[in-house]
Structures are given as structure tokens and as C-alpha cells.
mmCIF file of C-alpha atoms in Angstrom:
data_model
loop_
_atom_site.group_PDB
_atom_site.id
_atom_site.type_symbol
_atom_site.label_atom_id
_atom_site.label_comp_id
_atom_site.label_asym_id
_atom_site.label_seq_id
_atom_site.Cartn_x
_atom_site.Cartn_y
_atom_site.Cartn_z
ATOM 1 C CA UNK K 1 -11.277 11.568 22.748
ATOM 2 C CA UNK K 2 -8.592 9.880 24.816
ATOM 3 C CA UNK K 3 -4.975 9.161 23.185
ATOM 4 C CA UNK K 4 -5.546 5.246 22.864
ATOM 5 C CA UNK K 5 -9.325 5.758 21.378
ATOM 6 C CA UNK K 6 -8.116 7.893 19.044
ATOM 7 C CA UNK K 7 -6.306 4.703 17.356
ATOM 8 C CA UNK K 8 -9.738 2.528 17.677
ATOM 9 C CA UNK K 9 -10.803 1.830 14.112
ATOM 10 C CA UNK K 10 -14.287 -0.074 15.638
ATOM 11 C CA UNK K 11 -17.299 0.019 13.525
ATOM 12 C CA UNK K 12 -14.828 0.815 10.149
ATOM 13 C CA UNK K 13 -14.396 -1.164 7.015
ATOM 14 C CA UNK K 14 -11.236 -1.019 5.671
ATOM 15 C CA UNK K 15 -10.180 -2.100 1.801
ATOM 16 C CA UNK K 16 -6.560 -3.465 1.553
ATOM 17 C CA UNK K 17 -5.196 -4.557 -1.911
ATOM 18 C CA UNK K 18 -2.477 -6.510 -1.756
ATOM 19 C CA UNK K 19 -3.668 -7.904 1.317
ATOM 20 C CA UNK K 20 -2.841 -11.810 0.604
ATOM 21 C CA UNK K 21 0.895 -11.375 1.997
ATOM 22 C CA UNK K 22 3.527 -9.202 3.005
ATOM 23 C CA UNK K 23 3.160 -5.649 3.735
ATOM 24 C CA UNK K 24 -0.328 -5.752 2.629
ATOM 25 C CA UNK K 25 -1.889 -8.683 4.956
ATOM 26 C CA UNK K 26 0.438 -6.862 8.039
ATOM 27 C CA UNK K 27 -1.745 -4.059 7.706
ATOM 28 C CA UNK K 28 -4.599 -5.918 7.046
ATOM 29 C CA UNK K 29 -4.221 -7.600 10.470
ATOM 30 C CA UNK K 30 -3.012 -4.364 12.258
ATOM 31 C CA UNK K 31 -6.125 -2.632 10.924
ATOM 32 C CA UNK K 32 -8.271 -5.498 11.963
ATOM 33 C CA UNK K 33 -6.615 -5.416 15.613
ATOM 34 C CA UNK K 34 -7.515 -2.157 15.737
ATOM 35 C CA UNK K 35 -11.131 -2.982 15.325
ATOM 36 C CA UNK K 36 -11.796 -2.497 11.677
ATOM 37 C CA UNK K 37 -13.723 -5.096 9.440
ATOM 38 C CA UNK K 38 -11.633 -5.802 6.188
ATOM 39 C CA UNK K 39 -12.328 -6.358 2.499
ATOM 40 C CA UNK K 40 -9.035 -7.949 1.274
ATOM 41 C CA UNK K 41 -8.110 -7.733 -2.427
ATOM 42 C CA UNK K 42 -5.622 -9.200 -4.804
ATOM 43 C CA UNK K 43 -4.910 -11.094 -7.830
ATOM 44 C CA UNK K 44 -5.634 -14.675 -6.514
ATOM 45 C CA UNK K 45 -7.284 -14.101 -2.983
ATOM 46 C CA UNK K 46 -9.223 -17.237 -2.559
ATOM 47 C CA UNK K 47 -11.813 -17.336 0.213
ATOM 48 C CA UNK K 48 -10.207 -19.143 3.312
ATOM 49 C CA UNK K 49 -6.915 -17.645 2.767
ATOM 50 C CA UNK K 50 -4.476 -16.987 5.770
ATOM 51 C CA UNK K 51 -5.170 -13.712 6.052
ATOM 52 C CA UNK K 52 -8.455 -14.224 6.196
ATOM 53 C CA UNK K 53 -8.359 -16.774 9.155
ATOM 54 C CA UNK K 54 -6.360 -14.582 11.278
ATOM 55 C CA UNK K 55 -8.652 -11.271 10.657
ATOM 56 C CA UNK K 56 -11.922 -13.183 11.437
ATOM 57 C CA UNK K 57 -10.085 -14.899 14.193
ATOM 58 C CA UNK K 58 -9.926 -11.012 15.940
ATOM 59 C CA UNK K 59 -13.485 -11.420 15.637
ATOM 60 C CA UNK K 60 -13.450 -9.083 12.676
ATOM 61 C CA UNK K 61 -15.378 -9.774 9.473
ATOM 62 C CA UNK K 62 -13.335 -10.571 6.240
ATOM 63 C CA UNK K 63 -14.532 -10.180 2.788
ATOM 64 C CA UNK K 64 -12.381 -11.794 -0.068
ATOM 65 C CA UNK K 65 -12.188 -10.337 -3.593
ATOM 66 C CA UNK K 66 -10.374 -11.089 -6.772
ATOM 67 C CA UNK K 67 -8.866 -7.849 -9.137
ATOM 68 C CA UNK K 68 -6.121 -8.201 -11.776
ATOM 69 C CA UNK K 69 -4.502 -4.396 -10.953
ATOM 70 C CA UNK K 70 -3.078 -4.529 -14.816
ATOM 71 C CA UNK K 71 -6.373 -4.220 -16.255
ATOM 72 C CA UNK K 72 -7.906 -1.166 -15.637
ATOM 73 C CA UNK K 73 -11.359 -2.227 -16.794
ATOM 74 C CA UNK K 74 -11.220 -4.810 -13.994
ATOM 75 C CA UNK K 75 -10.255 -2.140 -11.355
ATOM 76 C CA UNK K 76 -13.283 -0.154 -12.242
ATOM 77 C CA UNK K 77 -15.411 -3.079 -12.168
ATOM 78 C CA UNK K 78 -14.049 -3.722 -8.886
ATOM 79 C CA UNK K 79 -14.937 -0.378 -7.366
ATOM 80 C CA UNK K 80 -18.830 -0.812 -8.660
ATOM 81 C CA UNK K 81 -19.086 -4.249 -7.267
ATOM 82 C CA UNK K 82 -18.354 -2.890 -3.957
ATOM 83 C CA UNK K 83 -20.865 -0.427 -4.363
ATOM 84 C CA UNK K 84 -23.460 -2.791 -5.224
ATOM 85 C CA UNK K 85 -22.269 -4.956 -2.417
ATOM 86 C CA UNK K 86 -23.286 -1.931 -0.053
ATOM 87 C CA UNK K 87 -19.772 -1.750 0.965
ATOM 88 C CA UNK K 88 -18.679 2.192 1.666
ATOM 89 C CA UNK K 89 -14.843 1.900 2.675
ATOM 90 C CA UNK K 90 -14.014 4.091 5.302
ATOM 91 C CA UNK K 91 -10.408 3.259 4.691
ATOM 92 C CA UNK K 92 -8.582 2.469 1.530
ATOM 93 C CA UNK K 93 -4.773 1.135 1.848
ATOM 94 C CA UNK K 94 -3.084 1.056 -1.666
ATOM 95 C CA UNK K 95 -0.793 -1.741 -1.668
ATOM 96 C CA UNK K 96 -1.120 -3.738 -4.806
ATOM 97 C CA UNK K 97 1.960 -3.578 -6.665
ATOM 98 C CA UNK K 98 4.416 -5.363 -8.818
ATOM 99 C CA UNK K 99 8.214 -5.334 -9.775
ATOM 100 C CA UNK K 100 10.454 -6.104 -13.061
ATOM 101 C CA UNK K 101 14.322 -5.961 -12.819
ATOM 102 C CA UNK K 102 16.036 -5.390 -15.396
ATOM 103 C CA UNK K 103 18.904 -2.534 -16.674
ATOM 104 C CA UNK K 104 16.853 0.429 -18.438
ATOM 105 C CA UNK K 105 18.689 -0.471 -21.678
ATOM 106 C CA UNK K 106 16.992 -3.867 -21.905
ATOM 107 C CA UNK K 107 13.638 -2.854 -20.181
ATOM 108 C CA UNK K 108 11.319 -4.173 -22.400
ATOM 109 C CA UNK K 109 8.091 -1.852 -23.156
ATOM 110 C CA UNK K 110 5.275 -4.440 -22.139
ATOM 111 C CA UNK K 111 6.948 -4.565 -18.677
ATOM 112 C CA UNK K 112 7.381 -1.057 -18.149
ATOM 113 C CA UNK K 113 3.252 -0.868 -19.360
ATOM 114 C CA UNK K 114 2.154 -3.143 -16.861
ATOM 115 C CA UNK K 115 4.615 -1.754 -13.833
ATOM 116 C CA UNK K 116 3.232 1.798 -14.373
ATOM 117 C CA UNK K 117 -0.725 0.247 -14.650
ATOM 118 C CA UNK K 118 -0.464 -1.652 -11.471
ATOM 119 C CA UNK K 119 1.467 0.726 -9.459
ATOM 120 C CA UNK K 120 0.263 3.848 -10.580
ATOM 121 C CA UNK K 121 -2.899 4.047 -12.793
ATOM 122 C CA UNK K 122 -4.823 1.318 -11.022
ATOM 123 C CA UNK K 123 -3.954 3.272 -7.718
ATOM 124 C CA UNK K 124 -5.505 6.680 -9.169
ATOM 125 C CA UNK K 125 -8.653 4.908 -10.441
ATOM 126 C CA UNK K 126 -9.307 3.228 -7.241
ATOM 127 C CA UNK K 127 -8.712 6.032 -5.181
ATOM 128 C CA UNK K 128 -10.817 8.037 -7.727
ATOM 129 C CA UNK K 129 -13.701 5.781 -7.760
ATOM 130 C CA UNK K 130 -13.569 4.894 -3.451
ATOM 131 C CA UNK K 131 -12.698 8.459 -2.804
ATOM 132 C CA UNK K 132 -15.112 9.899 -4.443
ATOM 133 C CA UNK K 133 -17.818 8.497 -2.116
ATOM 134 C CA UNK K 134 -15.279 9.184 0.885
ATOM 135 C CA UNK K 135 -15.895 12.904 -0.450
ATOM 136 C CA UNK K 136 -19.646 12.915 -0.499
ATOM 137 C CA UNK K 137 -19.610 11.576 3.076
ATOM 138 C CA UNK K 138 -16.743 13.917 4.035
ATOM 139 C CA UNK K 139 -14.703 11.537 6.007
ATOM 140 C CA UNK K 140 -12.364 8.841 5.238
ATOM 141 C CA UNK K 141 -8.879 7.741 5.243
ATOM 142 C CA UNK K 142 -6.318 6.696 2.159
ATOM 143 C CA UNK K 143 -2.744 5.229 2.244
ATOM 144 C CA UNK K 144 -0.579 4.689 -0.370
ATOM 145 C CA UNK K 145 2.420 2.160 -0.211
ATOM 146 C CA UNK K 146 4.943 4.743 -1.599
ATOM 147 C CA UNK K 147 8.782 3.247 -1.549
ATOM 148 C CA UNK K 148 12.251 4.457 -0.903
ATOM 149 C CA UNK K 149 12.066 4.790 -4.548
ATOM 150 C CA UNK K 150 9.409 7.704 -4.490
ATOM 151 C CA UNK K 151 12.858 9.661 -3.158
ATOM 152 C CA UNK K 152 15.824 7.380 -4.725
ATOM 153 C CA UNK K 153 16.558 6.177 -8.256
ATOM 154 C CA UNK K 154 17.311 2.610 -7.518
ATOM 155 C CA UNK K 155 19.083 -0.096 -9.796
ATOM 156 C CA UNK K 156 17.799 -1.985 -12.992
ATOM 157 C CA UNK K 157 13.923 -1.194 -11.899
ATOM 158 C CA UNK K 158 13.588 2.023 -14.120
ATOM 159 C CA UNK K 159 9.573 1.345 -14.169
ATOM 160 C CA UNK K 160 9.150 0.672 -10.325
ATOM 161 C CA UNK K 161 11.397 3.683 -9.430
ATOM 162 C CA UNK K 162 9.394 5.918 -11.770
ATOM 163 C CA UNK K 163 5.991 4.564 -10.623
ATOM 164 C CA UNK K 164 6.692 5.318 -6.995
ATOM 165 C CA UNK K 165 7.894 8.864 -7.650
ATOM 166 C CA UNK K 166 4.548 8.661 -9.154
ATOM 167 C CA UNK K 167 2.556 7.759 -5.936
ATOM 168 C CA UNK K 168 4.261 10.246 -3.779
ATOM 169 C CA UNK K 169 2.820 13.165 -6.352
ATOM 170 C CA UNK K 170 -0.328 11.726 -6.511
ATOM 171 C CA UNK K 171 -0.750 11.326 -2.834
ATOM 172 C CA UNK K 172 0.260 15.391 -2.349
ATOM 173 C CA UNK K 173 -1.946 16.097 -5.580
ATOM 174 C CA UNK K 174 -5.135 14.122 -3.723
ATOM 175 C CA UNK K 175 -4.391 15.766 -0.221
ATOM 176 C CA UNK K 176 -4.526 18.951 -1.584
ATOM 177 C CA UNK K 177 -8.135 18.320 -3.170
ATOM 178 C CA UNK K 178 -9.489 16.467 0.156
ATOM 179 C CA UNK K 179 -8.002 17.570 3.228
ATOM 180 C CA UNK K 180 -10.666 20.059 3.499
ATOM 181 C CA UNK K 181 -13.166 17.650 2.395
ATOM 182 C CA UNK K 182 -12.638 15.423 5.338
ATOM 183 C CA UNK K 183 -10.401 12.584 3.555
ATOM 184 C CA UNK K 184 -6.705 12.474 4.722
ATOM 185 C CA UNK K 185 -4.381 11.183 2.095
ATOM 186 C CA UNK K 186 -1.192 10.011 3.118
ATOM 187 C CA UNK K 187 1.583 7.439 1.983
ATOM 188 C CA UNK K 188 3.842 5.069 3.956
ATOM 189 C CA UNK K 189 7.140 4.527 2.236
ATOM 190 C CA UNK K 190 8.989 1.049 2.836
ATOM 191 C CA UNK K 191 12.460 0.038 3.283
ATOM 192 C CA UNK K 192 14.225 -2.822 2.621
ATOM 193 C CA UNK K 193 11.686 -5.380 3.757
ATOM 194 C CA UNK K 194 11.665 -8.833 3.698
ATOM 195 C CA UNK K 195 9.003 -9.968 1.360
ATOM 196 C CA UNK K 196 9.071 -11.952 -1.966
ATOM 197 C CA UNK K 197 9.441 -8.389 -3.916
ATOM 198 C CA UNK K 198 13.253 -8.104 -2.339
ATOM 199 C CA UNK K 199 13.673 -12.026 -2.458
ATOM 200 C CA UNK K 200 16.352 -11.192 -5.198
ATOM 201 C CA UNK K 201 18.431 -8.762 -2.956
ATOM 202 C CA UNK K 202 18.162 -10.827 0.149
ATOM 203 C CA UNK K 203 19.485 -13.981 -2.110
ATOM 204 C CA UNK K 204 22.472 -11.802 -3.421
ATOM 205 C CA UNK K 205 25.066 -11.984 -0.806
ATOM 206 C CA UNK K 206 27.029 -8.667 -2.015
ATOM 207 C CA UNK K 207 23.755 -6.208 -2.243
ATOM 208 C CA UNK K 208 21.967 -8.044 0.908
ATOM 209 C CA UNK K 209 25.609 -7.130 2.833
ATOM 210 C CA UNK K 210 26.062 -3.661 1.293
ATOM 211 C CA UNK K 211 22.115 -2.874 2.318
ATOM 212 C CA UNK K 212 22.300 -4.085 5.686
ATOM 213 C CA UNK K 213 25.547 -2.042 5.976
ATOM 214 C CA UNK K 214 23.738 1.307 5.700
ATOM 215 C CA UNK K 215 20.260 0.537 7.715
ATOM 216 C CA UNK K 216 21.372 1.684 11.050
ATOM 217 C CA UNK K 217 18.595 -0.775 12.652
ATOM 218 C CA UNK K 218 20.949 -3.380 11.320
ATOM 219 C CA UNK K 219 18.237 -5.539 9.665
ATOM 220 C CA UNK K 220 15.698 -6.105 6.810
ATOM 221 C CA UNK K 221 11.899 -4.956 7.965
ATOM 222 C CA UNK K 222 9.102 -7.199 8.164
ATOM 223 C CA UNK K 223 5.236 -6.865 7.642
ATOM 224 C CA UNK K 224 4.819 -6.077 11.306
ATOM 225 C CA UNK K 225 6.569 -3.051 11.225
ATOM 226 C CA UNK K 226 4.223 -1.784 9.076
ATOM 227 C CA UNK K 227 0.836 -2.050 12.376
ATOM 228 C CA UNK K 228 1.474 0.831 14.150
ATOM 229 C CA UNK K 229 1.907 3.218 10.859
ATOM 230 C CA UNK K 230 -0.698 2.055 9.155
ATOM 231 C CA UNK K 231 -3.328 2.276 12.149
ATOM 232 C CA UNK K 232 -2.006 5.656 13.225
ATOM 233 C CA UNK K 233 -3.050 6.896 9.258
ATOM 234 C CA UNK K 234 -6.131 4.706 9.213
ATOM 235 C CA UNK K 235 -7.564 6.267 12.422
ATOM 236 C CA UNK K 236 -8.521 9.540 14.105
ATOM 237 C CA UNK K 237 -5.270 10.056 15.419
ATOM 238 C CA UNK K 238 -3.976 11.126 11.861
ATOM 239 C CA UNK K 239 -7.061 13.386 11.511
ATOM 240 C CA UNK K 240 -4.450 16.832 10.876
ATOM 241 C CA UNK K 241 -2.030 14.907 8.941
ATOM 242 C CA UNK K 242 -2.364 15.625 4.880
ATOM 243 C CA UNK K 243 0.128 14.434 2.030
ATOM 244 C CA UNK K 244 2.677 12.825 4.354
ATOM 245 C CA UNK K 245 5.165 10.401 3.268
ATOM 246 C CA UNK K 246 5.849 8.309 6.267
ATOM 247 C CA UNK K 247 9.218 6.251 5.681
ATOM 248 C CA UNK K 248 9.577 3.254 7.666
ATOM 249 C CA UNK K 249 13.097 2.326 6.618
ATOM 250 C CA UNK K 250 15.042 1.192 10.287
ATOM 251 C CA UNK K 251 16.932 4.487 9.445
ATOM 252 C CA UNK K 252 17.517 4.415 5.886
ATOM 253 C CA UNK K 253 17.186 7.682 4.559
ATOM 254 C CA UNK K 254 18.435 9.570 7.201
ATOM 255 C CA UNK K 255 22.060 7.972 6.636
#
């Protein structure tokens, strides 16, 4: 296999959660450019979405599903529906997530519960349900979206930090079990990316200035910055990469 062909995803099917916008959309479109058909999932993803139009314009198939990742039963039902529809994913991108900002002393229980459910518990449940089939087939790729807060504590986002720390450990735990069974489990940790999740930071002149001053690349990241990393971790090019958390942050963590 040549180097370039090792990145080819032709004939593969990728499930991408949180595919409607932001990083998830960027990764879905990148995987389609590499040849994969896309199963897009989000709480409000409707037929004819912009991500669907982008994927089908590349000649790839796009199938849309809706799933409330804060509802454990809905996540299990979604996995069952994939099987009923005859879809056996080769790639699972666990990207759906949420964030709630409030100081820890004022952080309500329902916020904590929802963030942990969406960002961590749902990720495990879906990986378990889809990963089971990957293990049986002896092949598969699972990619989690981690965060800089997999490594750092952040400010006023205790639930988010806890959930993303958990994603780092879950990545390693699943990799330890499944690497020898042909399933690669890895994560991508985004830095400060210009998406809806960081809009409050972008709109805060002081925080935005301090963030940019620490990033050696001197800019906020974009969803397009995840195209290469996503294709790499989804393709045969990463067959000997297991339990890795690939940081895509413009150099923030090295500062």
C-alpha cells in the first residue's frame, strides 16, 4: 500500500455525531472527501442540511439521523436503528457535546448531569454498542473529540472539564481492550476553535486577547483544521496508533 492510498476511505461508512455544524461538520466533510459515506447525527439534523449537501456534492452518500444524546434510551435506540437499517459502521466519530458555563459554587445539578450524560456517558454507550460489531468483524476506527480540558481544568466549566477528562481515560481504556482485536480507539483534542461552543470567549475582548496571546499560531482554529487529523485516525495510515490523544491547538499546550 502506498502512503497516499493508506489514507483512502473508499467503501467505508463513518458515523459522525454532532455533524450539523462546527468541528463535526468539518470532520464529516473531510471523511467524505477521502471517500467515506457519512451517517450524520445530531439532535436537530434534518434532511437537506448544509452538511448533507456538501457530502453529496462530493459523490458520497449521506444518511441523517436525529438523536438526543442527553437521553440514554435514545442513544441505545439510535444504535439499534443503525443495525436495523443494515448499517455496519467502519468509523465512529464521537463528537456530539455540550457546555454549560457557571462558577462551580453556582453550578446546578441539572447542568452537571446533562453535560456528563451528553459528553461522556452517551459517548461510552454508543462506543459500546457500535464497537461490539467492530470487534466481531475484527476492524474499526473510533475517534473521540476530547479537549484542552482533558489536560487542564478550565474556568467556570466544571462539568465540561470533568467530562473531557473522562473522555481521555475512556479513549485509553477502550484502546487497551480493543487494539488487539483490530479496533483503533483514539481522540482529537481541539484547542480554541471558532465555533458556537466558544462564542462567549470570542465575544469577551479580554479573554479573547489573552487566549490569542498564548497560541503560538496566533489565531483561533477552524473546523477545517481537523480534516487531516480526522482522516488520519479514520484510515489505515493510523493502524498502529492506539489510545492516543492528538492535540490540535496551534501550539497552546506547548507554551
